[in-house]
Coordinates of C-alpha atoms in Angstrom, one line a residue:
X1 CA 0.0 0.0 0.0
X2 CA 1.2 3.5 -0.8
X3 CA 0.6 4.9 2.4
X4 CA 3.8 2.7 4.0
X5 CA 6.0 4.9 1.6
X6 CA 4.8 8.1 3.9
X7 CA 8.1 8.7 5.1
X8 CA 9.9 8.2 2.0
X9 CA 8.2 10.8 0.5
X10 CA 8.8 13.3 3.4
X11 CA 12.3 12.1 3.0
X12 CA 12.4 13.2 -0.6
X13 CA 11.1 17.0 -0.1
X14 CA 14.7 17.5 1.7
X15 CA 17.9 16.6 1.2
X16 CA 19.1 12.9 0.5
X17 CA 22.6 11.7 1.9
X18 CA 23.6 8.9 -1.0
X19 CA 25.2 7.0 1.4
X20 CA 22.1 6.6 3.6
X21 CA 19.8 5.3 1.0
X22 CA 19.1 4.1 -2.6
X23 CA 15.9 5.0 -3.9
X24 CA 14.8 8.6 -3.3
X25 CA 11.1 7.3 -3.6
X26 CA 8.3 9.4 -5.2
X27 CA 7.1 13.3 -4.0
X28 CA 3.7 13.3 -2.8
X29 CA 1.4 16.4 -4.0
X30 CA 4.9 18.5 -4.5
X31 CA 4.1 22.2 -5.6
X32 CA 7.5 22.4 -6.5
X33 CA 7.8 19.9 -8.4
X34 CA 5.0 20.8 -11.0
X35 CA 6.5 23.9 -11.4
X36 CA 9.2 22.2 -12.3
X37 CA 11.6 23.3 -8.9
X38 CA 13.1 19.3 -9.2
X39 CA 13.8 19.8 -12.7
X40 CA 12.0 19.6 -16.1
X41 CA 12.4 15.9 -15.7
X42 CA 13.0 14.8 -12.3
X43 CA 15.0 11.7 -12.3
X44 CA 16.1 9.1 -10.1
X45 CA 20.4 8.1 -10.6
X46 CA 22.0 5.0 -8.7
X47 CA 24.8 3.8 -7.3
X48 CA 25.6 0.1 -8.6
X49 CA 23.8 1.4 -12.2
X50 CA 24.1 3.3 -14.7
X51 CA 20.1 3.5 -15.5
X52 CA 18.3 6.6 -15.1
X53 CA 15.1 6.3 -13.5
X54 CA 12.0 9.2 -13.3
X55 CA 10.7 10.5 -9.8
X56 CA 7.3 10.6 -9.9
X57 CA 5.1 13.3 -8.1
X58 CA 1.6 11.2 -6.7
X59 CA -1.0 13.1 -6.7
X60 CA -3.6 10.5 -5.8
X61 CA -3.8 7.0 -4.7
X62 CA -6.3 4.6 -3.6
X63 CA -5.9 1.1 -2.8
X64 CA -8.0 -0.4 -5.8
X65 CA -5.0 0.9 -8.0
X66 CA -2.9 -2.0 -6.3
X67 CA -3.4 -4.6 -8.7
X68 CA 0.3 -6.2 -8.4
X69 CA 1.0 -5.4 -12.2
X70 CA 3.6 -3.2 -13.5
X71 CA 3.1 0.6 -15.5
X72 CA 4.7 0.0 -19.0
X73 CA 6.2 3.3 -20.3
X74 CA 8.1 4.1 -23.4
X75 CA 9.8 7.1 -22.4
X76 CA 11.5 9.6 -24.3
X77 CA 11.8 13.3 -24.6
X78 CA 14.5 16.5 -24.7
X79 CA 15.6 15.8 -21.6
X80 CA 15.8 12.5 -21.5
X81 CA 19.3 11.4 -22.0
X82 CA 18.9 7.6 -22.3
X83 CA 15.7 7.0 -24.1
X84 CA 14.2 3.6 -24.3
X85 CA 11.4 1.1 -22.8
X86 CA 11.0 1.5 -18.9
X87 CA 8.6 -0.5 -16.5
X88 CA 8.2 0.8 -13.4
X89 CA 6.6 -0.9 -9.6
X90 CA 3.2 0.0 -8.4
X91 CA 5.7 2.9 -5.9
X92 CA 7.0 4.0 -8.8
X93 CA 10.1 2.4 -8.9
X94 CA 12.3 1.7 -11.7
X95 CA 12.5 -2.1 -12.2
X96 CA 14.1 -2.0 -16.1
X97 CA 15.4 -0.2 -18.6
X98 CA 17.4 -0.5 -21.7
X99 CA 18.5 2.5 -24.0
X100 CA 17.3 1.4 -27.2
X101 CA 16.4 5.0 -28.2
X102 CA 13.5 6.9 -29.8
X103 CA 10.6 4.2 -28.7
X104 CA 6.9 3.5 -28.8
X105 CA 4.6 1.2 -27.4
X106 CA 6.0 -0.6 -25.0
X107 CA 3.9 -3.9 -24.1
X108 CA 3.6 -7.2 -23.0
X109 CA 2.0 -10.0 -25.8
X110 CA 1.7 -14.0 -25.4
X111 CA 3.4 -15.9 -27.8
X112 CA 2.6 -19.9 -27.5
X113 CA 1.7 -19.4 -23.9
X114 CA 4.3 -17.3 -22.9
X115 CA 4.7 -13.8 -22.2
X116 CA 7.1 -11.1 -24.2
X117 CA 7.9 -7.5 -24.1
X118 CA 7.2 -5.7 -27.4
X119 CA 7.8 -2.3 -29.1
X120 CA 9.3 -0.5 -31.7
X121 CA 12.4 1.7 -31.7
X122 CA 14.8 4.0 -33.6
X123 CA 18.2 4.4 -32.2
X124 CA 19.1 7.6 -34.1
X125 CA 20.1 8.8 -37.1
X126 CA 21.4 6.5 -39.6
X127 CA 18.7 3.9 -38.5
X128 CA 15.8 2.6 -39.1
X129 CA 12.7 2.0 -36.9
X130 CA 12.8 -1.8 -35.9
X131 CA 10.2 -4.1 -33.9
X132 CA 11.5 -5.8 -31.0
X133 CA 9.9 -9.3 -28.5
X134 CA 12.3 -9.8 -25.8
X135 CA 11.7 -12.8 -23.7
X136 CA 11.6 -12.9 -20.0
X137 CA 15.8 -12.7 -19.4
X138 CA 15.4 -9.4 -21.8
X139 CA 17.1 -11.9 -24.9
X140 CA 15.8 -10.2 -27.9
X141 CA 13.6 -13.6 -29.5
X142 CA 12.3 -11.7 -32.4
X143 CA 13.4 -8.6 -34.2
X144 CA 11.4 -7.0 -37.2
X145 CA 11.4 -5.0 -39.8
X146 CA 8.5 -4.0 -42.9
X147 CA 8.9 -5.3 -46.5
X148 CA 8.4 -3.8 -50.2
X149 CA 10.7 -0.5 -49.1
X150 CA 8.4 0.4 -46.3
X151 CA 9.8 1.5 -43.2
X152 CA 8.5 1.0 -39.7
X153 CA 6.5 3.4 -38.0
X154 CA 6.4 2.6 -34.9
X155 CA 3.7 3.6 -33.3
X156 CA 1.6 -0.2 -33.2
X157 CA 3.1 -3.9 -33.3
X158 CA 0.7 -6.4 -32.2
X159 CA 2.0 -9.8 -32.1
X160 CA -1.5 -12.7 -33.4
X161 CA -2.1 -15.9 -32.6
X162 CA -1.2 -16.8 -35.9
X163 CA 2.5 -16.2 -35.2
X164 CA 2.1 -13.3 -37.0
X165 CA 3.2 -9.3 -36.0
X166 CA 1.0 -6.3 -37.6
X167 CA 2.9 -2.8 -37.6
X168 CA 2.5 0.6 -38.7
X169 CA 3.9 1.3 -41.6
X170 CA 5.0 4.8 -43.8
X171 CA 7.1 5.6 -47.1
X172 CA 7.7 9.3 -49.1
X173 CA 5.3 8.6 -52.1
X174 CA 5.4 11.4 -55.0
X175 CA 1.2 12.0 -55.0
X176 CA -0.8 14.9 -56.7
X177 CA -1.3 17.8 -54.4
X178 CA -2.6 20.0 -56.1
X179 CA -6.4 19.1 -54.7
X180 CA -5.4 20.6 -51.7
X181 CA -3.7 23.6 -53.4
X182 CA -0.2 21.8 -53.0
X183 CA 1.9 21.4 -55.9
X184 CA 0.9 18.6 -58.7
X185 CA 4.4 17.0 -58.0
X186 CA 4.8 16.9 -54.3
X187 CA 5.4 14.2 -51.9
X188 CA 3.6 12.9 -48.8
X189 CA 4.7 10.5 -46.1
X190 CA 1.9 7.8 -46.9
X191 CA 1.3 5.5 -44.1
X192 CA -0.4 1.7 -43.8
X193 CA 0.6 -1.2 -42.1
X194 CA 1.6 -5.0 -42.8
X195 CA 1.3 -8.5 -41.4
X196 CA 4.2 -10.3 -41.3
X197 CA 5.1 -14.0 -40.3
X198 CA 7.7 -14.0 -37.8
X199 CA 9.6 -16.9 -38.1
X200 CA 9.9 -16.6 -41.7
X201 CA 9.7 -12.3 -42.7
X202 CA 7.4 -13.5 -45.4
X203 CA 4.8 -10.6 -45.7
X204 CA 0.9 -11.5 -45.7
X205 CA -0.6 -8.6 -45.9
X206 CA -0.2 -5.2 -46.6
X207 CA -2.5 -2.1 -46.7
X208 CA -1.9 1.8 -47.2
X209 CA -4.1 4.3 -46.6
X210 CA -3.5 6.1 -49.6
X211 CA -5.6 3.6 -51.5
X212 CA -8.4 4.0 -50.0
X213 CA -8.8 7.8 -48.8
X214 CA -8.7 11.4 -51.1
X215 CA -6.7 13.9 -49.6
X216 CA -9.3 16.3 -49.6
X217 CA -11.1 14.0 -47.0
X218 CA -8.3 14.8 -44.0
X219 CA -8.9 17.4 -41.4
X220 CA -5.4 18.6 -41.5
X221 CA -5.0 21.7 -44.0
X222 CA -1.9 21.7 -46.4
X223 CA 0.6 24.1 -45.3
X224 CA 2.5 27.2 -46.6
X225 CA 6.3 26.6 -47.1
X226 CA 8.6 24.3 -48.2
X227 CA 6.4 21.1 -46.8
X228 CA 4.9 19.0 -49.2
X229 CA 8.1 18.4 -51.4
X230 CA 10.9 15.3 -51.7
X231 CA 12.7 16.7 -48.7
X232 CA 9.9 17.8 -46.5
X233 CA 6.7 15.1 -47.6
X234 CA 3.0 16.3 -46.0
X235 CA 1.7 13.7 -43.4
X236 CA -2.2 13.8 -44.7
X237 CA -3.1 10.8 -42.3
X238 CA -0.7 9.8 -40.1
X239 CA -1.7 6.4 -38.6
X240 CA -1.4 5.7 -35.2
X241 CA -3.3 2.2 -34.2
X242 CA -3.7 -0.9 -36.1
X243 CA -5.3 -4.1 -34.7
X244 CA -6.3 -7.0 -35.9
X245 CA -9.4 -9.2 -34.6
X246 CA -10.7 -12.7 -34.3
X247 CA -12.5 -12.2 -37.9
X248 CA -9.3 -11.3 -39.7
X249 CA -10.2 -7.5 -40.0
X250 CA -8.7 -4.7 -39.0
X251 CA -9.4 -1.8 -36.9
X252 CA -7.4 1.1 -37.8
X253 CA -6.8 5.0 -36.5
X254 CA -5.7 8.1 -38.1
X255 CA -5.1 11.2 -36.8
X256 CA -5.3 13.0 -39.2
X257 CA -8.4 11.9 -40.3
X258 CA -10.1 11.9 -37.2
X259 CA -11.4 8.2 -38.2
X260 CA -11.7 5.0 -36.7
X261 CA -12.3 2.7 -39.5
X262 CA -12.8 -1.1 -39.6
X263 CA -10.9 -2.7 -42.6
X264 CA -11.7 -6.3 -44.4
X265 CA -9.0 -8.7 -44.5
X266 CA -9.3 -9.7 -47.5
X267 CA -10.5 -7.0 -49.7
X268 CA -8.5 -4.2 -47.8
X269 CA -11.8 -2.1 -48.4
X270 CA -13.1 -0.1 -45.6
X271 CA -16.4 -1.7 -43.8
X272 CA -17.3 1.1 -42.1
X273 CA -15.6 4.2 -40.7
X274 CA -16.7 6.1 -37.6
X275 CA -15.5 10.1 -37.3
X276 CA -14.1 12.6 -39.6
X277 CA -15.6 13.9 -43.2
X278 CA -16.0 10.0 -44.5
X279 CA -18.3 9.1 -40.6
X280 CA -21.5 6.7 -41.8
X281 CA -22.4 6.0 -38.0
X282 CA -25.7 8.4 -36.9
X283 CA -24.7 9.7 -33.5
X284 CA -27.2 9.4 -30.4
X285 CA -25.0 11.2 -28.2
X286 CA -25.9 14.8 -29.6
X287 CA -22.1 14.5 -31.5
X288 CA -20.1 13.5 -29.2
X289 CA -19.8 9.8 -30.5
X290 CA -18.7 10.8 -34.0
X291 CA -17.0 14.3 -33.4
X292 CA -13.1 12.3 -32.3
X293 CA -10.5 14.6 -33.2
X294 CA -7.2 13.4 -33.5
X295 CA -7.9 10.3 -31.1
X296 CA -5.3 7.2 -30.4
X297 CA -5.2 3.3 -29.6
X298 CA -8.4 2.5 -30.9
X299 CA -9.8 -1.2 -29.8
X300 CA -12.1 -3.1 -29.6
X301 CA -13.4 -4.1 -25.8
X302 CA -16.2 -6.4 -27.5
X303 CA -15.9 -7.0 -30.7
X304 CA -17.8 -5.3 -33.5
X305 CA -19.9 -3.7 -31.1
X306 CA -17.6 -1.8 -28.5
X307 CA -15.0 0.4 -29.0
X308 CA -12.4 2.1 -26.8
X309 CA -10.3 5.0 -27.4
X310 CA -8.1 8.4 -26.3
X311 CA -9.7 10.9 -28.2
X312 CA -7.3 13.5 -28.3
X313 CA -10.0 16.1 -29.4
X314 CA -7.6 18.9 -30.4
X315 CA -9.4 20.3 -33.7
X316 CA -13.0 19.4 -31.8
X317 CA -12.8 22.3 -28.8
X318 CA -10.8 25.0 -29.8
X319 CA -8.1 26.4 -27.5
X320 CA -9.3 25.0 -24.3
X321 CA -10.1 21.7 -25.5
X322 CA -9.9 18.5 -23.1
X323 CA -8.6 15.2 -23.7
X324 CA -10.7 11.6 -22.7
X325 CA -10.6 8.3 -22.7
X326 CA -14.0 7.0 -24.2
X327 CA -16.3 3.7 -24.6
X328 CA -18.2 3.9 -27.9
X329 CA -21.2 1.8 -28.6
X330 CA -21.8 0.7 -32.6
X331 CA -24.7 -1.1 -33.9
X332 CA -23.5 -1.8 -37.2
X333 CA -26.9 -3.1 -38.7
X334 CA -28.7 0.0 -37.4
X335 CA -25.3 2.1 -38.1
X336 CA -25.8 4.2 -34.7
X337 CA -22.7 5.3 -32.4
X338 CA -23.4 6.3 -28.6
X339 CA -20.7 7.1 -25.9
X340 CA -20.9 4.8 -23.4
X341 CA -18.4 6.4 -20.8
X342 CA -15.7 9.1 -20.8
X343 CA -13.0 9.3 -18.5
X344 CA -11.5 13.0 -18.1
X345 CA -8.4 14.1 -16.6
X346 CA -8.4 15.8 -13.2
X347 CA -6.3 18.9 -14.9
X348 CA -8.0 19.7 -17.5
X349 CA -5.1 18.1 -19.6
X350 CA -5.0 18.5 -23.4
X351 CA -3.2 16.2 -25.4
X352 CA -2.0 17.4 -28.9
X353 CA -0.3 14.2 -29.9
X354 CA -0.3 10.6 -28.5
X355 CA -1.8 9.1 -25.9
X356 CA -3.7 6.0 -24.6
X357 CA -6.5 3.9 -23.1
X358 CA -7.0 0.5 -21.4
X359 CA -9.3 -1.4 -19.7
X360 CA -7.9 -3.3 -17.0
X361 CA -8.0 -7.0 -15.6
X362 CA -10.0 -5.0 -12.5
X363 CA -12.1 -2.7 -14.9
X364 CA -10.4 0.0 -14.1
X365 CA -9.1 2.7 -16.7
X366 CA -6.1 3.4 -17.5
X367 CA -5.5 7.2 -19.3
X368 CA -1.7 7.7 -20.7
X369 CA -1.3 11.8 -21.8
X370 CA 1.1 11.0 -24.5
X371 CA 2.7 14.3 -24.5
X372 CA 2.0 15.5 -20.8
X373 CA 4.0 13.6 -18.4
X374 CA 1.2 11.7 -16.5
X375 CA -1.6 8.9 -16.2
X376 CA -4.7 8.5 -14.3
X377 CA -6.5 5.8 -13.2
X378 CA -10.2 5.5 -13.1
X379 CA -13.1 3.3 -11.7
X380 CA -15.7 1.7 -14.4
X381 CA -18.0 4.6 -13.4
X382 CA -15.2 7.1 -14.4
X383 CA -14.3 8.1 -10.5
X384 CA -10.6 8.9 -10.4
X385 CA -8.6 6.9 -8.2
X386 CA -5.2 8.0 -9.2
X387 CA -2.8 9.5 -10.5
X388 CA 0.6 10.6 -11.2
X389 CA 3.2 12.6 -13.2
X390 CA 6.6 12.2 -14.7
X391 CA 7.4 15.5 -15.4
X392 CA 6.2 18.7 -14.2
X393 CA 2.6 20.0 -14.9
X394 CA 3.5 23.6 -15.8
X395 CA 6.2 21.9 -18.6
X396 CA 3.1 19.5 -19.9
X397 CA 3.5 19.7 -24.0
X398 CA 7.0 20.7 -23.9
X399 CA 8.0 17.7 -25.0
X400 CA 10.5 17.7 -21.9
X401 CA 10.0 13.9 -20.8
X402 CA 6.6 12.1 -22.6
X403 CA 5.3 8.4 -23.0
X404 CA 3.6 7.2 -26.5
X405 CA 1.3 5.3 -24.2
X406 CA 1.1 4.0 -20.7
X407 CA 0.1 0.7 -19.5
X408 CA -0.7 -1.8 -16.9
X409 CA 0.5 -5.7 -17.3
X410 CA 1.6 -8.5 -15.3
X411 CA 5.4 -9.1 -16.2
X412 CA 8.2 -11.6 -14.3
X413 CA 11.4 -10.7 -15.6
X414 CA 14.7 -13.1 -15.0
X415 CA 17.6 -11.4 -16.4
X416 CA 20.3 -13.7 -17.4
X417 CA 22.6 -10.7 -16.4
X418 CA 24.4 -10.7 -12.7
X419 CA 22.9 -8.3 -10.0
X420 CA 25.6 -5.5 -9.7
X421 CA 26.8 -4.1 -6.4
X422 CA 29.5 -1.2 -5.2
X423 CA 30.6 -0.1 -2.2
X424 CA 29.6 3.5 -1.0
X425 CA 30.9 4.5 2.2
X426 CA 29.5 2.1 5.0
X427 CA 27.4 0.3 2.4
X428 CA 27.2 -1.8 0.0
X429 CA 24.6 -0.5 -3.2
X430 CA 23.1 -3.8 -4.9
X431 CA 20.3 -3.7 -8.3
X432 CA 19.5 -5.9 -10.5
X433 CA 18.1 -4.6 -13.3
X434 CA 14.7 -6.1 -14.7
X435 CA 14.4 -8.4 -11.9
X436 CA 11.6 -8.9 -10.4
X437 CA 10.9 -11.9 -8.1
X438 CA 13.9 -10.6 -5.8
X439 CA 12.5 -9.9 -2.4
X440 CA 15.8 -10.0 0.1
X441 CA 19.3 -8.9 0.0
X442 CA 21.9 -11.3 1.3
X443 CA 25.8 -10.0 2.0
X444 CA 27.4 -13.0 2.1
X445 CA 31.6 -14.1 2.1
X446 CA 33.1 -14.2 -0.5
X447 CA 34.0 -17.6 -0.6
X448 CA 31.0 -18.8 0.9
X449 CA 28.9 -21.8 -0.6
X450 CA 25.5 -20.5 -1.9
X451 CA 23.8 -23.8 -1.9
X452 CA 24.8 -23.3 1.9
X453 CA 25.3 -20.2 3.4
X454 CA 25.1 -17.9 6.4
X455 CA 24.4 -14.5 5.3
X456 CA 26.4 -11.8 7.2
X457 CA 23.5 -9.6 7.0
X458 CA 20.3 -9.6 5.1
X459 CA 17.9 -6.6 4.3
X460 CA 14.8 -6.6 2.1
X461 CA 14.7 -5.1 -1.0
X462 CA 14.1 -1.4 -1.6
X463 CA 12.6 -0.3 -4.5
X464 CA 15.4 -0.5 -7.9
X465 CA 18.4 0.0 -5.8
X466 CA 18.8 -1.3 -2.2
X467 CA 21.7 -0.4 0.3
X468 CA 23.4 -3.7 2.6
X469 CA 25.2 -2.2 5.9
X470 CA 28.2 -3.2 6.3
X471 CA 28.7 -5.1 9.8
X472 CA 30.8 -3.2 11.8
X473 CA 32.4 -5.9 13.2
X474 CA 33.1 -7.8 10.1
X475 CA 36.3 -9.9 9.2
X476 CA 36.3 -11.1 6.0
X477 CA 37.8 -8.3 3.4
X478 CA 35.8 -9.5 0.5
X479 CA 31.8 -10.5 -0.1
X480 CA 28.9 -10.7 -2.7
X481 CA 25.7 -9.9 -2.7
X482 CA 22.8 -12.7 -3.6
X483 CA 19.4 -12.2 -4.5
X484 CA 16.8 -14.1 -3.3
X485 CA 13.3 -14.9 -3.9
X486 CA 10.6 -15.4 -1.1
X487 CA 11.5 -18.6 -0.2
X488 CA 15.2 -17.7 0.0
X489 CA 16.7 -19.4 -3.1
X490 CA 19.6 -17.9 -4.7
X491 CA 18.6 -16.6 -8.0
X492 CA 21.3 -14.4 -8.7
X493 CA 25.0 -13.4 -7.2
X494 CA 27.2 -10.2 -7.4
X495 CA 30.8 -10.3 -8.6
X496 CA 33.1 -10.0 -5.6
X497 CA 33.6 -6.9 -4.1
X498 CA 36.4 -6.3 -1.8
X499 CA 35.6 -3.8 0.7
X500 CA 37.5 -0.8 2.1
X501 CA 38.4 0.3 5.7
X502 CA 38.0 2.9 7.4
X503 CA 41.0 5.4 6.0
X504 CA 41.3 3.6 2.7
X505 CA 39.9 5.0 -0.4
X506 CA 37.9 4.1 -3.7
X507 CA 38.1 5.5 -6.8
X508 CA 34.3 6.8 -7.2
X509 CA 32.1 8.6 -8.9
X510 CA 30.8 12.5 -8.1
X511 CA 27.6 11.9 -6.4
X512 CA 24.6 13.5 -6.7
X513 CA 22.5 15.1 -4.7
X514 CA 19.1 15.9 -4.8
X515 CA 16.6 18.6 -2.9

């Protein structure tokens, strides 16, 4: 329960010691911090790694958030110097990272029965976007890549039953422009997606949106300037979620569009489509079924009947428009759309880009701001039970630290890696990163037998990183540190670390210090 971490958090509004503890914890309903006093991205550094993790501000929790799953982030942003896939503990603790770069999506999918990480990622320039399923010791199992001269996208990868991943796909195109009072000969950044089998790369099936939509038909307006041409194509639709269902279709999104469409599997024609200037759903909730703008991670919650979505709503309500996570009913033989629920942010918050929903195991919803540095959770009803930020309020849309999406899974991670651990001072600073069924620290000799052993002291773990005293009274000149589960097995072991007496020095690091 949050409310045991009480202390920590008082701890974190002053100044932390480094050699007193390892995790600073999260602030709780800091003023400071949304003003961005900690930082524009307030972040988290450790002794025994060199990960980065974010310190989060809580703003609300209730109990019926505990669910014993994990927050999936993929984080990124100007000030974030190590960008890459991050999962974080119900306290808001990092428990893995890895700095694969530019990211999206990050995820958990089954595969045959067992679980994998998924998401896309573009390391820089001189790269290309590339689909990644990492198994449970963080082994990459499956990397890929789009066919025909398409290049990822990023921005879905959904791994089917069929052994099969779909992903967002784009490509420069030369395309006619002048419909939109662009030049005849310009360029846009067409967009689709692809199935693709993994084992073998062979590609199954591939849509663009180009095919099937006029430009005229988008709800973006062609701009002034140099955009449009070979160097700088236009983005008329700009997909954002693909999925595909039990039937074989597809549901897609496109922010440009401001559509939600449902695509045949076989055809690649368009069943229906709900929003935007193509919308053949009547609306029973006065317009506010069919008016999406901009909207993200479209599913299905019951197929062909129930949708889900973050609708964005930029174009829909002007300057002081508000984002919202919504449930959309469709009868597709009486071709009606009604809003089941909305879920609305507690600030008000407006997303220009990104963002996500999901329905949990519990019911509960799940809001990700894309571009604001936060999430919420909700009950069914839409009563907000919490919810917490990354990065400061009053630097929201800066672009400072964001998350494509944000969401909830169950995860065990064994990393084939050893923990690591370094002495600071008195202590010995022990983290093993992606681990996540350690529950007790051991110091133990250095020499001594693991299958049976006498630990020289033993501490439970503390959040990412987790600081071992050092007996006072000690003897031995070396140990290691062993991680242990909750029955006490061994499941991991430090390298040795000899230790140093009082009057002897270390070559260390500067450390830092936080207020």
């Amino acid at each position: 329960m949050l409310q045991s971490r009480v202390p920590i958090y008082l701890l974190s509004i002053g100044f932390h010691i480094p050699d007193v503890v390892g995790d600073l914890g999260p602030y709780f309903r800091s003023i400071s911090y949304e003003h961005a006093g900690h930082g524009k991205w307030p972040q988290q550094f450790y002794h025994s790694s060199d990960a980065i993790g974010p310190v989060l501000n809580i703003q609300r929790h209730a109990d019926e958030c505990d669910s014993g799953q994990y927050t999936f982030l993929s984080l990124l942003g100007s000030e974030v110097s190590s960008a890459g896939p991050m999962i974080l503990d119900e306290r808001g603790n990092l428990v893995w990272t890895s700095p694969y770069g530019r990211n999206w999506g990050l995820d958990v999918q089954m595969l045959d029965g067992e679980p994998y990480l998924t998401f896309c990622a573009w390391p820089g320039p001189g790269t290309h976007v590339t689909c990644y399923m990492l198994d449970s010791e963080y082994e990459e199992a499956f990397v890929i890549r789009p066919q025909n001269g398409w290049g990822a996208d990023g921005t879905e990868f959904q791994i089917t039953p069929q052994r099969t991943a779909v992903l967002t796909t784009s490509m420069f195109a030369p395309y006619d422009l002048s419909p939109v009072n662009g030049p005849r000969y310009g360029w846009i950044r067409d967009v689709g997606f692809q199935e693709i089998d993994l084992e073998t790369g062979a590609l199954l099936f591939e849509w663009r949106w180009s095919d099937h939509w006029n430009i005229t038909d988008v709800l973006v307006e062609f701009p002034r300037g140099t955009e449009g041409s070979r160097e700088a194509p236009w983005d008329p639709f700009h997909i954002n979620s693909v999925h595909k269902d039990t039937a074989g279709n597809y549901l897609v999104s496109a922010r440009h569009t401001s559509t939600v469409g449902y695509i045949d599997g076989r055809s690649g024609e368009f069943i229906w489509t709900l929003g935007g200037k193509r919308n053949m759903f009547r609306d029973l909730s006065n317009g506010a079924a069919t008016s999406i703008s901009m909207q993200h991670h479209a599913r299905f919650l019951k197929e062909y009947s129930t949708l889900t979505l973050f609708n964005n709503g930029v174009s829909a309500g002007g300057p002081d428009y508000r984002s919202k996570g919504m449930v959309i009913d469709l009868d597709v033989q009486a071709m009606t759309a009604k809003v089941l629920q909305e879920y609305h942010s507690p600030h008000r918050i407006g997303s220009e880009s990104r963002g996500s929903m999901q329905v949990l195991d519990n019911n509960n919803v799940l809001l990700g701001y894309g571009v604001n540095a936060g999430w919420s959770e909700f009950s069914t009803s839409g009563d907000l039970l919490c919810d917490a930020h990354f990065g400061p309020e009053s630097r929201f849309g800066a672009e400072d630290v964001l998350s494509y999406r944000v969401l909830k899974r169950n995860w065990k991670g064994r990393p084939k890696t050893a923990p690591d651990g370094v002495q600071r001072g008195t202590g010995i600073f022990v983290s093993w990163n992606g681990a996540t069924e350690v529950v007790t620290w051991a110091l133990l000799a250095a020499n001594a037998d693991i299958r049976n052993y006498t630990p020289l002291v033993s501490v439970p773990k503390e959040g990412f990183e987790t600081r071992i005293p050092v007996p006072v009274n000690l003897t031995t000149s070396s140990v290691r540190a062993a991680a242990l589960d909750g029955q006490g097995n061994v499941l991991g072991i430090t390298r040795v670390l000899d230790l140093f007496r009082k009057g002897e020095h270390a070559i260390q690091p500067p450390l830092v210090v936080q207020d």
